[in-house]
PDB file of C-alpha atoms in Angstrom:
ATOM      1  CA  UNK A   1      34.905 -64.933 -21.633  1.00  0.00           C
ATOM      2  CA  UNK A   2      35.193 -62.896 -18.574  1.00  0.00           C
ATOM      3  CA  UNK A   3      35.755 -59.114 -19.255  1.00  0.00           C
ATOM      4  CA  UNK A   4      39.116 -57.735 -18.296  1.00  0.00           C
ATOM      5  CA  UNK A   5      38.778 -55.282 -15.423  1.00  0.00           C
ATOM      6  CA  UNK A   6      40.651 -51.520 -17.379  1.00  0.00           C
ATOM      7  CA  UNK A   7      43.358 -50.746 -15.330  1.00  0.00           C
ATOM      8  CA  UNK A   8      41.916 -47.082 -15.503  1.00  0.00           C
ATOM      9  CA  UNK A   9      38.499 -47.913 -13.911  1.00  0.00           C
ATOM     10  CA  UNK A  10      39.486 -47.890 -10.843  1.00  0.00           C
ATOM     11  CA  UNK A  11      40.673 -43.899 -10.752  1.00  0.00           C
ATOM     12  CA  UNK A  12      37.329 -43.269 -12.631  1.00  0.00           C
ATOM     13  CA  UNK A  13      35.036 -44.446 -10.049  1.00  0.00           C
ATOM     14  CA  UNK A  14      37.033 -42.775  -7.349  1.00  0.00           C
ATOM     15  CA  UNK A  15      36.493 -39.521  -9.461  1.00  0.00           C
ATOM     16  CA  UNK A  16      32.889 -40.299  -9.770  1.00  0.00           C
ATOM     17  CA  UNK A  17      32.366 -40.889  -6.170  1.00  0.00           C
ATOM     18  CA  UNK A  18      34.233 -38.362  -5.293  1.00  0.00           C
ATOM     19  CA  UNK A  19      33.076 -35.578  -7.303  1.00  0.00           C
ATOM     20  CA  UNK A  20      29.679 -34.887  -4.595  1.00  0.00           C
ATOM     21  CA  UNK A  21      32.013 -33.824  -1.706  1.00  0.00           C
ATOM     22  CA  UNK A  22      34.478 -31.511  -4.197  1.00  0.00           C
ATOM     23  CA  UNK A  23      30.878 -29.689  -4.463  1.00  0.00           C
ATOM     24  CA  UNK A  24      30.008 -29.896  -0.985  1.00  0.00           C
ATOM     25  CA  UNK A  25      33.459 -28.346  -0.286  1.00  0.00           C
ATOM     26  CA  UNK A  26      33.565 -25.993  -3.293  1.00  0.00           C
ATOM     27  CA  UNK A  27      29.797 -24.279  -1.875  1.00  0.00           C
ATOM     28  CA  UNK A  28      31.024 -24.298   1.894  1.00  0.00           C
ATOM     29  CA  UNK A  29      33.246 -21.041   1.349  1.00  0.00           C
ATOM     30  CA  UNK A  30      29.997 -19.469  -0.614  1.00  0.00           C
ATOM     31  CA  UNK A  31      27.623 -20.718   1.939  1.00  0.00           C
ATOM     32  CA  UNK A  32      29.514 -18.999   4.717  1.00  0.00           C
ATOM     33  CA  UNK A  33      29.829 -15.724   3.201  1.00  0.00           C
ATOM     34  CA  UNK A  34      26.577 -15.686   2.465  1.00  0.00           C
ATOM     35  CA  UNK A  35      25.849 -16.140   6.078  1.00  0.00           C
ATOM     36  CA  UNK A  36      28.217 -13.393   7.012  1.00  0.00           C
ATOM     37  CA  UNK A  37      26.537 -11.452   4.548  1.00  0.00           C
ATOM     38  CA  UNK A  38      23.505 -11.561   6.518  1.00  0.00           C
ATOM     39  CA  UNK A  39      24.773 -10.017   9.809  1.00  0.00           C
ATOM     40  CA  UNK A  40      27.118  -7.911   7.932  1.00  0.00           C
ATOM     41  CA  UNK A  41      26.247  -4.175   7.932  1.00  0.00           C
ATOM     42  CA  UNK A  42      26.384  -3.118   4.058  1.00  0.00           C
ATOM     43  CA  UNK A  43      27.334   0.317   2.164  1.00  0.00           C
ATOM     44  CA  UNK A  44      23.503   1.084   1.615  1.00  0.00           C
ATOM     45  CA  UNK A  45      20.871   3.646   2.882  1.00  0.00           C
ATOM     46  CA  UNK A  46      17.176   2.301   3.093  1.00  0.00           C
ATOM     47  CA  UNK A  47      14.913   5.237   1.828  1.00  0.00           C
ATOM     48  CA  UNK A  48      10.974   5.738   2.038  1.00  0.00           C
ATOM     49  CA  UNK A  49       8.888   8.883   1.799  1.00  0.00           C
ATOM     50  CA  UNK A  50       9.167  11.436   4.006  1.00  0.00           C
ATOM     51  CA  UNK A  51       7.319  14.359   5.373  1.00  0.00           C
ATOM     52  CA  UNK A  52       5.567  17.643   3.257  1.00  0.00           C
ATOM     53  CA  UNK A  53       6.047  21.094   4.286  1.00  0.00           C
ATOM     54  CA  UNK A  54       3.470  23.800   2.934  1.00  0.00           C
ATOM     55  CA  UNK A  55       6.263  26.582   1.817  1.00  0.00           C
ATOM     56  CA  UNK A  56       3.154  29.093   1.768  1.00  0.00           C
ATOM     57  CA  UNK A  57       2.171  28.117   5.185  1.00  0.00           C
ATOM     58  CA  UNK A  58       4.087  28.504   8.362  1.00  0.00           C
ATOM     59  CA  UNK A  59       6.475  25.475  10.455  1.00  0.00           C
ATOM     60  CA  UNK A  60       7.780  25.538  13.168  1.00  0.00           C
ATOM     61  CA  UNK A  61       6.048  28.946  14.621  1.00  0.00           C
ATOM     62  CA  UNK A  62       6.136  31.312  12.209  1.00  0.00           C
ATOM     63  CA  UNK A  63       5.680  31.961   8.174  1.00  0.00           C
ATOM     64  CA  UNK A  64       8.016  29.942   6.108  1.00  0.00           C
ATOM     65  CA  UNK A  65       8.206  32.467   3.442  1.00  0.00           C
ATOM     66  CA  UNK A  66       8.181  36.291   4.730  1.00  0.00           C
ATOM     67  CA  UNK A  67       9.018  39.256   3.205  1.00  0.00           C
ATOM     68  CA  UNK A  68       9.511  43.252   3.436  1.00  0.00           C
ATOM     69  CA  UNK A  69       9.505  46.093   1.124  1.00  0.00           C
ATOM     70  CA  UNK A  70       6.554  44.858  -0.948  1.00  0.00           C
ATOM     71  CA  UNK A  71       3.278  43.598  -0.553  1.00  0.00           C
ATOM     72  CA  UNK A  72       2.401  39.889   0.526  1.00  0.00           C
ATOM     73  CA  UNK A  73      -1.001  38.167  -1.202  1.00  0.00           C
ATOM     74  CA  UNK A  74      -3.246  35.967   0.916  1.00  0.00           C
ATOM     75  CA  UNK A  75      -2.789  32.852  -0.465  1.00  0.00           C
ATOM     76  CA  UNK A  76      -5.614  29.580   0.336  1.00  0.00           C
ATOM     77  CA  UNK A  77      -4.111  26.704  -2.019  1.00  0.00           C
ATOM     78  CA  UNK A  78      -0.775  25.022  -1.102  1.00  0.00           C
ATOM     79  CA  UNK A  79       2.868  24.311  -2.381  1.00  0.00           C
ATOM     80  CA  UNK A  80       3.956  21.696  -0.978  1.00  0.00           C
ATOM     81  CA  UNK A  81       8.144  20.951  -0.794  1.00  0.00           C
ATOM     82  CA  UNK A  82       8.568  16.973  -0.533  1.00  0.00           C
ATOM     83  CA  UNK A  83      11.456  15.135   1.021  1.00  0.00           C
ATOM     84  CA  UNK A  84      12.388  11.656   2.082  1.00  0.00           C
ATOM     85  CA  UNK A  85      13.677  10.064   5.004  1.00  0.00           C
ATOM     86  CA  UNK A  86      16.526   7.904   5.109  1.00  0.00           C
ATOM     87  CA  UNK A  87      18.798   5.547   7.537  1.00  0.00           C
ATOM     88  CA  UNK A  88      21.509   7.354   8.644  1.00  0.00           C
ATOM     89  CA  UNK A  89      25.192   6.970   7.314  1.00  0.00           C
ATOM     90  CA  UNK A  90      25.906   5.135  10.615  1.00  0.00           C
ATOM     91  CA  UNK A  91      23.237   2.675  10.434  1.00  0.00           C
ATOM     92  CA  UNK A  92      24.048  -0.939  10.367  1.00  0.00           C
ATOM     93  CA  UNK A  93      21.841  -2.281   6.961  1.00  0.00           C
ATOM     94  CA  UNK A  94      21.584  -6.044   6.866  1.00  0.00           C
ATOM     95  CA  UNK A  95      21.512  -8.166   3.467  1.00  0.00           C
ATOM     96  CA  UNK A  96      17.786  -8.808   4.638  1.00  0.00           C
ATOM     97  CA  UNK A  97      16.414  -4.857   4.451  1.00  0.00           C
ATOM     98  CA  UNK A  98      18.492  -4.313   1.315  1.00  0.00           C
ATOM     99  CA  UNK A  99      16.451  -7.262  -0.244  1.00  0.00           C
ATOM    100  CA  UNK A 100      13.050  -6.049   1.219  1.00  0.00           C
ATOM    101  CA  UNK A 101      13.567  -2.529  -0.144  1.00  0.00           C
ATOM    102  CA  UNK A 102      14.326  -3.791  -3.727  1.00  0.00           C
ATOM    103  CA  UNK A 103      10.966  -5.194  -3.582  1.00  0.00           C
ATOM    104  CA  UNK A 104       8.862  -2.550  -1.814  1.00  0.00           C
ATOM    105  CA  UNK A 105       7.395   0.224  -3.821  1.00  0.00           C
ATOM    106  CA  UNK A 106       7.545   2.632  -0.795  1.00  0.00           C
ATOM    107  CA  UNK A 107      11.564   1.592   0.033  1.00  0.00           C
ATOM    108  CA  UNK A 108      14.214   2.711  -1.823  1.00  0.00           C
ATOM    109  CA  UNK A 109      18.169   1.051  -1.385  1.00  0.00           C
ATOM    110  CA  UNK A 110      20.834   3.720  -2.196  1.00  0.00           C
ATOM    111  CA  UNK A 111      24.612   3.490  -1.862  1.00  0.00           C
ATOM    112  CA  UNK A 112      25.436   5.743   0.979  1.00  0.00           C
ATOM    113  CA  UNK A 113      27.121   8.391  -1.568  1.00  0.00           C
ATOM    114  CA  UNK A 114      24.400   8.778  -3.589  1.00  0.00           C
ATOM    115  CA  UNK A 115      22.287   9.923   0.018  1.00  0.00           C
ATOM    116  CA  UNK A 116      25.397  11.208   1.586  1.00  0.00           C
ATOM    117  CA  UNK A 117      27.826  12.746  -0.800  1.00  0.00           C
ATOM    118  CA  UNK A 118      29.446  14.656   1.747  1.00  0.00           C
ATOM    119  CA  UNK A 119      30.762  10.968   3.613  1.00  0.00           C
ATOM    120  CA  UNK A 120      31.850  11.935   7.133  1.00  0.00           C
ATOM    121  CA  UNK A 121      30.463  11.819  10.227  1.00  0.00           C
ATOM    122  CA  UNK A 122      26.611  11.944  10.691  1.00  0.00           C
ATOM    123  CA  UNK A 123      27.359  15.836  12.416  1.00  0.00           C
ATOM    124  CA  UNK A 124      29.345  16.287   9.226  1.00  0.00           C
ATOM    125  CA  UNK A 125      26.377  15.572   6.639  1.00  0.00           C
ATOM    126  CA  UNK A 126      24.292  17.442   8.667  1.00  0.00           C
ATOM    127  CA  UNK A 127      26.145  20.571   8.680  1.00  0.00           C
ATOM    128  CA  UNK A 128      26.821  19.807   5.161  1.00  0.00           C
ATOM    129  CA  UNK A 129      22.918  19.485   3.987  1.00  0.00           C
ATOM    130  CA  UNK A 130      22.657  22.263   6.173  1.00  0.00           C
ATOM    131  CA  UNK A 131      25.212  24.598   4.261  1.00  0.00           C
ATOM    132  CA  UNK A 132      23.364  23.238   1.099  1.00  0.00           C
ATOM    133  CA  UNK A 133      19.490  24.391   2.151  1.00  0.00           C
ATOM    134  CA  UNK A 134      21.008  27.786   2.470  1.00  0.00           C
ATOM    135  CA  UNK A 135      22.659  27.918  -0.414  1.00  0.00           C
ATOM    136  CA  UNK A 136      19.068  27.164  -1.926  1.00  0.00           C
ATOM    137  CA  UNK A 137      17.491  29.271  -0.708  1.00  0.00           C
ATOM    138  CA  UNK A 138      19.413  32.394  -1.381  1.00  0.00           C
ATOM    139  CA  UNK A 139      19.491  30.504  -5.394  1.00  0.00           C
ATOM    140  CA  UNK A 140      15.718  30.509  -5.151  1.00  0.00           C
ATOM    141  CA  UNK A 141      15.390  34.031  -3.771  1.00  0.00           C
ATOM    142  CA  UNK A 142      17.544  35.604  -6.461  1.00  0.00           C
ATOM    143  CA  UNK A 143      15.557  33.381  -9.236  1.00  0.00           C
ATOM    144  CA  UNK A 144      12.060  34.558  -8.049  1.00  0.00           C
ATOM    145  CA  UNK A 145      13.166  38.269  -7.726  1.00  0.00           C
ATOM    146  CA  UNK A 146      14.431  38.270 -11.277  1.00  0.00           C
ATOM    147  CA  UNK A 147      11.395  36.395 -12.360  1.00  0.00           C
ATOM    148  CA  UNK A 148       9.272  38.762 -11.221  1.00  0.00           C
ATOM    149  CA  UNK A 149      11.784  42.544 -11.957  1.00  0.00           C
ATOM    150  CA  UNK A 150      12.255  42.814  -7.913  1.00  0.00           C
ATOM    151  CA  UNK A 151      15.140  44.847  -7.127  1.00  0.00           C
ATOM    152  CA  UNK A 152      16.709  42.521  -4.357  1.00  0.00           C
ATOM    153  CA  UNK A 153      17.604  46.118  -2.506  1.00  0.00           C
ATOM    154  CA  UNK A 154      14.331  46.905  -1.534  1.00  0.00           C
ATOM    155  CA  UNK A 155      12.350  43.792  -1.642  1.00  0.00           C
ATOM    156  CA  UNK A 156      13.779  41.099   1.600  1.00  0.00           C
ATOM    157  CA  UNK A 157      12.555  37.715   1.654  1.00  0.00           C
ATOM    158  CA  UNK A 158      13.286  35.405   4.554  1.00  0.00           C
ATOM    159  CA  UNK A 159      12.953  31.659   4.157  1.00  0.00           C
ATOM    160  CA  UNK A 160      12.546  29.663   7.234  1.00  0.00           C
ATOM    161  CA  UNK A 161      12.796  25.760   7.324  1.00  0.00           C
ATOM    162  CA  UNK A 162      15.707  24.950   9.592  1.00  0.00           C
ATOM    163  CA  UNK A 163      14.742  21.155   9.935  1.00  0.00           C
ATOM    164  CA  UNK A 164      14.807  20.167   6.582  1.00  0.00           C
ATOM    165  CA  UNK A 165      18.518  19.708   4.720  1.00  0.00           C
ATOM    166  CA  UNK A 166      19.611  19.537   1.168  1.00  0.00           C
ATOM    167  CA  UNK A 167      18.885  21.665  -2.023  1.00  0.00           C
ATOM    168  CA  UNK A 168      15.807  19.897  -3.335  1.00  0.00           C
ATOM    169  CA  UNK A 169      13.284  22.302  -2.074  1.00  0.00           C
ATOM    170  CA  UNK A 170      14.510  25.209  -4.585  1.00  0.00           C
ATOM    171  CA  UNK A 171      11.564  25.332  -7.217  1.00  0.00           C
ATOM    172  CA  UNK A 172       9.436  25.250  -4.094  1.00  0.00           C
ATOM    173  CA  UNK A 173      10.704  28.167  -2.426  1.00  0.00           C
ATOM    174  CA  UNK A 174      10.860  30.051  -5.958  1.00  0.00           C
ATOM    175  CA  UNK A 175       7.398  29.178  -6.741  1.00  0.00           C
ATOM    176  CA  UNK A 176       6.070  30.237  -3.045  1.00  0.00           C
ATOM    177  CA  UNK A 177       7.774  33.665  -3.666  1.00  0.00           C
ATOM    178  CA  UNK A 178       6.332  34.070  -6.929  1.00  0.00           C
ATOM    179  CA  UNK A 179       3.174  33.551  -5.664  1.00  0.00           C
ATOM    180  CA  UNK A 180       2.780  35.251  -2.303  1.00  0.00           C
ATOM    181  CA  UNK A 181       3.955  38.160  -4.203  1.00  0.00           C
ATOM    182  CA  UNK A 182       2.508  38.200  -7.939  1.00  0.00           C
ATOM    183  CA  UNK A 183       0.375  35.635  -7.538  1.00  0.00           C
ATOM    184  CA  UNK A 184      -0.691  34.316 -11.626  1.00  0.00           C
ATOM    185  CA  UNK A 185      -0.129  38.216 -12.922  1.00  0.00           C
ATOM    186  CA  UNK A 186      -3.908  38.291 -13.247  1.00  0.00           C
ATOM    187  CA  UNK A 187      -5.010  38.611  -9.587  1.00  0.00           C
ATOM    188  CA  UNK A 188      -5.448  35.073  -8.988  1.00  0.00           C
ATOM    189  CA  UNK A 189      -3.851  32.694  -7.152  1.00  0.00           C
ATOM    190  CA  UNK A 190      -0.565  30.794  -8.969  1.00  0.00           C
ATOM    191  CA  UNK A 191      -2.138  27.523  -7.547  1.00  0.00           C
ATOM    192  CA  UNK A 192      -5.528  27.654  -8.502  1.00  0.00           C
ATOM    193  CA  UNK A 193      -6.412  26.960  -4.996  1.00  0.00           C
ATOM    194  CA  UNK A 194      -5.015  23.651  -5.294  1.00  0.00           C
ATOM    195  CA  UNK A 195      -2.521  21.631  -3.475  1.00  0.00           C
ATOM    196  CA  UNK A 196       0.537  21.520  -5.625  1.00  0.00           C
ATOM    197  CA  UNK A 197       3.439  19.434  -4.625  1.00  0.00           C
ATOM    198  CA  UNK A 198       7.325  19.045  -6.133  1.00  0.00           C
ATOM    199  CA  UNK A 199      10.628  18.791  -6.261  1.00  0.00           C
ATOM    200  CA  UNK A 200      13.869  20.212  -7.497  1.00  0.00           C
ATOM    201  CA  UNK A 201      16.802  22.249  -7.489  1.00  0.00           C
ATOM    202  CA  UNK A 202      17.174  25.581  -8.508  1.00  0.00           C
ATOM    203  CA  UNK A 203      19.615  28.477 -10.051  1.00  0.00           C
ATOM    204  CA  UNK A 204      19.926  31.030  -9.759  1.00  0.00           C
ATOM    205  CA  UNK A 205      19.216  31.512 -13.202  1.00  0.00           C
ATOM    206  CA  UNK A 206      15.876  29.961 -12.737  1.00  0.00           C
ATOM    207  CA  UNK A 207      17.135  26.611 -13.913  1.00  0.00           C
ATOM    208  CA  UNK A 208      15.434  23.177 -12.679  1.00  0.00           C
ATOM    209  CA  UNK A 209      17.507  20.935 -11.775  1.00  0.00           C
ATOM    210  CA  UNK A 210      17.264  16.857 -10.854  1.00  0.00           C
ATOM    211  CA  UNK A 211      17.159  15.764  -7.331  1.00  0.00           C
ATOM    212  CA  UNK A 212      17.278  11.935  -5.834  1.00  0.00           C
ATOM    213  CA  UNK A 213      14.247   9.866  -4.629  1.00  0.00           C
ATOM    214  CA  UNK A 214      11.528  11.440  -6.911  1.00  0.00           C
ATOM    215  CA  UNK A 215       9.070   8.144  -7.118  1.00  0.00           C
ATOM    216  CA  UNK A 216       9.485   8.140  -2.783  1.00  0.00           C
ATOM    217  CA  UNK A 217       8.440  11.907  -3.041  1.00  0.00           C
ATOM    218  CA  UNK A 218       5.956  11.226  -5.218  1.00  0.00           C
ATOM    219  CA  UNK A 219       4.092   9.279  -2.854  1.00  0.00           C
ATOM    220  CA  UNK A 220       4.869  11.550  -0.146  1.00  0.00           C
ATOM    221  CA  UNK A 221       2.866  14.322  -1.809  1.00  0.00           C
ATOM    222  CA  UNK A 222      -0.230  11.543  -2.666  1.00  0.00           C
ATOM    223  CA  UNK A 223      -0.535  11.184   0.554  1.00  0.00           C
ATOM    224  CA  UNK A 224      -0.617  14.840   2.338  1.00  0.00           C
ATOM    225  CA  UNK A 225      -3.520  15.333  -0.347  1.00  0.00           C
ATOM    226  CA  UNK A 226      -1.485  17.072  -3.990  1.00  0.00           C
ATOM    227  CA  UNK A 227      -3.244  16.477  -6.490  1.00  0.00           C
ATOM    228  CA  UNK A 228      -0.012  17.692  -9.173  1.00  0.00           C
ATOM    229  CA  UNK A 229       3.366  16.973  -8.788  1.00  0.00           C
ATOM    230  CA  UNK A 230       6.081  19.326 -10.520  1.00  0.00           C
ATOM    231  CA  UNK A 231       9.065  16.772 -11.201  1.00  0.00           C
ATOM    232  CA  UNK A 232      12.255  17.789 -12.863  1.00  0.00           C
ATOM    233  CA  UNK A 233      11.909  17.128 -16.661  1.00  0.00           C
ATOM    234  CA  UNK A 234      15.160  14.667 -16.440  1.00  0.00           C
ATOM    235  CA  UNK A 235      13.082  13.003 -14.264  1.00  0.00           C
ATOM    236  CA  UNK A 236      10.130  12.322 -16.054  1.00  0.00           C
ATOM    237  CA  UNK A 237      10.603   8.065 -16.329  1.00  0.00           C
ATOM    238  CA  UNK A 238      11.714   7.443 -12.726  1.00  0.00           C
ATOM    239  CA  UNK A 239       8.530   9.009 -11.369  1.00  0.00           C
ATOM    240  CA  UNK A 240       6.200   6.643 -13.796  1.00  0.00           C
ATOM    241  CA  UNK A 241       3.593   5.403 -13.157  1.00  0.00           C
ATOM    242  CA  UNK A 242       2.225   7.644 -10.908  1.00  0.00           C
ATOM    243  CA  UNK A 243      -0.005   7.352  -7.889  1.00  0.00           C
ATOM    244  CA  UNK A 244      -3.244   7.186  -8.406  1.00  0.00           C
ATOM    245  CA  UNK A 245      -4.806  10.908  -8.600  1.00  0.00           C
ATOM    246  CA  UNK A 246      -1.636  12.721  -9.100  1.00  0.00           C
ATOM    247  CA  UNK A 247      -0.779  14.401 -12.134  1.00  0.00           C
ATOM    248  CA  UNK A 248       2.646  14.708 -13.050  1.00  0.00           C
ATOM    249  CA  UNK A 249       3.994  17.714 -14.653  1.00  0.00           C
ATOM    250  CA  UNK A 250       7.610  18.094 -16.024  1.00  0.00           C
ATOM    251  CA  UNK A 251       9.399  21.402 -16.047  1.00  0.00           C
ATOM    252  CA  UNK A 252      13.011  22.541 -16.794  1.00  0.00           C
ATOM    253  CA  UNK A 253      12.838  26.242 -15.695  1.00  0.00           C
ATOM    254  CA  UNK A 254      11.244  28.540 -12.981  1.00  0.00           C
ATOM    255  CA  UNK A 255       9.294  30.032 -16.230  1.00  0.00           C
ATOM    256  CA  UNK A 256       8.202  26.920 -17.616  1.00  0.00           C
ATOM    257  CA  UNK A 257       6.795  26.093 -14.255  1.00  0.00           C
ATOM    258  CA  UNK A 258       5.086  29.392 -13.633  1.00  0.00           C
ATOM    259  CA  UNK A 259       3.729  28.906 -17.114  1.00  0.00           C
ATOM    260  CA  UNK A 260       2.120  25.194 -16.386  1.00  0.00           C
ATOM    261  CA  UNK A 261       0.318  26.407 -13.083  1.00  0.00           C
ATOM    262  CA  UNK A 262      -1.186  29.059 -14.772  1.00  0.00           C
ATOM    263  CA  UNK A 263      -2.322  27.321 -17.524  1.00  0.00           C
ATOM    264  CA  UNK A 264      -3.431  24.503 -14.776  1.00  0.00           C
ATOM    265  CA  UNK A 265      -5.677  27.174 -12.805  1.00  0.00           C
ATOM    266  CA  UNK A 266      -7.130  28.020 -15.911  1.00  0.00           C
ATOM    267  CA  UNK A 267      -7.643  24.543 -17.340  1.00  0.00           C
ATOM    268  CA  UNK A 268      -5.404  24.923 -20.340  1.00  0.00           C
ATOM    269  CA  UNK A 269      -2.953  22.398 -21.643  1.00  0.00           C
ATOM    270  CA  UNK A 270      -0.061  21.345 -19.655  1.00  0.00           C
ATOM    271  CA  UNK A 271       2.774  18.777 -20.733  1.00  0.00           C
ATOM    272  CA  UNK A 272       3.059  15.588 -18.498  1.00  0.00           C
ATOM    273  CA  UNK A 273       4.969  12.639 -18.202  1.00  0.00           C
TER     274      UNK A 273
END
């Protein structure tokens, strides 16, 4: 007996058949934004280490850190404020660098407001990073003095680094006061001689605050030759693991960081990472 063709296998077939160009139209839309995607700029800035300034040393023609109404120490080791460098708010990012950078250990891929808080114009950040290095450094002037029971009247300090925006230098600066002027409190040097690099905000208060890009920094400061890193303790898991022949140290407060290099120049214990 000859089978009787279903009335419904004709519509099944044509399903079946059809179903490979539903997909082919379905992935066309997909397909094309990707390829938009591609020469579309996108709301990222592409980070990477940038450059190292010795805040006990001079830039730019003259000392970074002078003073008057006290007495300034010769200093020989070097603390070292780290920054990184990244593609302006104007720049054009393609899908293709945001995909490199997520697998580069030297790139970093940040939304624009987490670089650029301040939006605006490129003029406009400028001025604004600008307004916030000041700000800094009069934050890690008044820290150090207090530190150290220097009345602010008779004891000047002038921090120069023009070039360099944002408030992430602050421990820095605090920690190159402290030293050009007290030194360790023993007559030594607060370094040790060594080259000490880090990062962080300050109070005025002495407080240690977090900053952005601390693994980038980190390998900023490798490479202009620290050998220690001072990293904001809320920090501590972004910057790990380390590279190779830096030690990290964690702090919290102008104190607790005056504390570690001391102990470090005289081969005590120090916390780390």
């Amino acid at each position: 007996m000859t089978p009787t063709p279903s009335r419904t296998g004709t519509p099944a077939r044509r399903r079946t058949l059809s179903r490979p160009r539903a997909l082919a139209l379905a992935a066309a839309p997909v397909v094309a934004l990707l390829a938009v995607a591609g020469f579309a700029p996108l709301p990222y800035s592409v980070a990477r280490p940038g450059q190292t300034t010795d805040v006990l040393g001079t830039h730019g023609g003259g000392e970074v850190i002078s003073t008057s109404g006290a007495t300034v120490r010769k200093t020989s080791g070097q603390l070292r404020m780290v920054a990184i460098q990244a593609t302006a708010p104007t720049a054009e990012i393609r899908v293709g660098e945001v995909i490199e950078g997520w697998f580069r250990t030297d790139r970093a891929v940040l939304p624009l407001a987490a670089v650029f808080p301040s939006g605006g114009s490129e003029e406009e950040v400028a001025q604004h990073n600008v307004a916030d290095m000041k700000s800094s450094q009069r934050a890690a002037t008044t820290a150090a003095l207090r530190f150290l029971h220097r009345d602010p009247e008779r004891v000047k300090v002038r921090l120069r680094l023009d070039d360099v925006g944002g408030p992430s230098a602050g421990l820095m600066f605090s920690l190159g006061i402290v030293d050009k002027l007290a030194g360790d409190g023993s007559g030594g040097e607060l370094t040790g001689g060594r080259t000490i690099a880090g990062t962080g905000t300050i109070d005025a208060d002495g407080t240690v605050g977090a900053v952005g890009g601390a693994p980038l920094k980190t390998q900023a400061a490798r490479r202009d030759g620290a050998s220690v890193f001072l990293v904001p303790k809320a920090e501590c898991a972004q910057v790990q693991p380390a590279p190779k022949g830096l030690r990290l140290v964690p702090v919290s407060t102008l104190k607790g960081a005056v504390q570690a290099l001391r102990a470090l120049a005289k081969g005590g214990p120090v916390p780390g990472c």
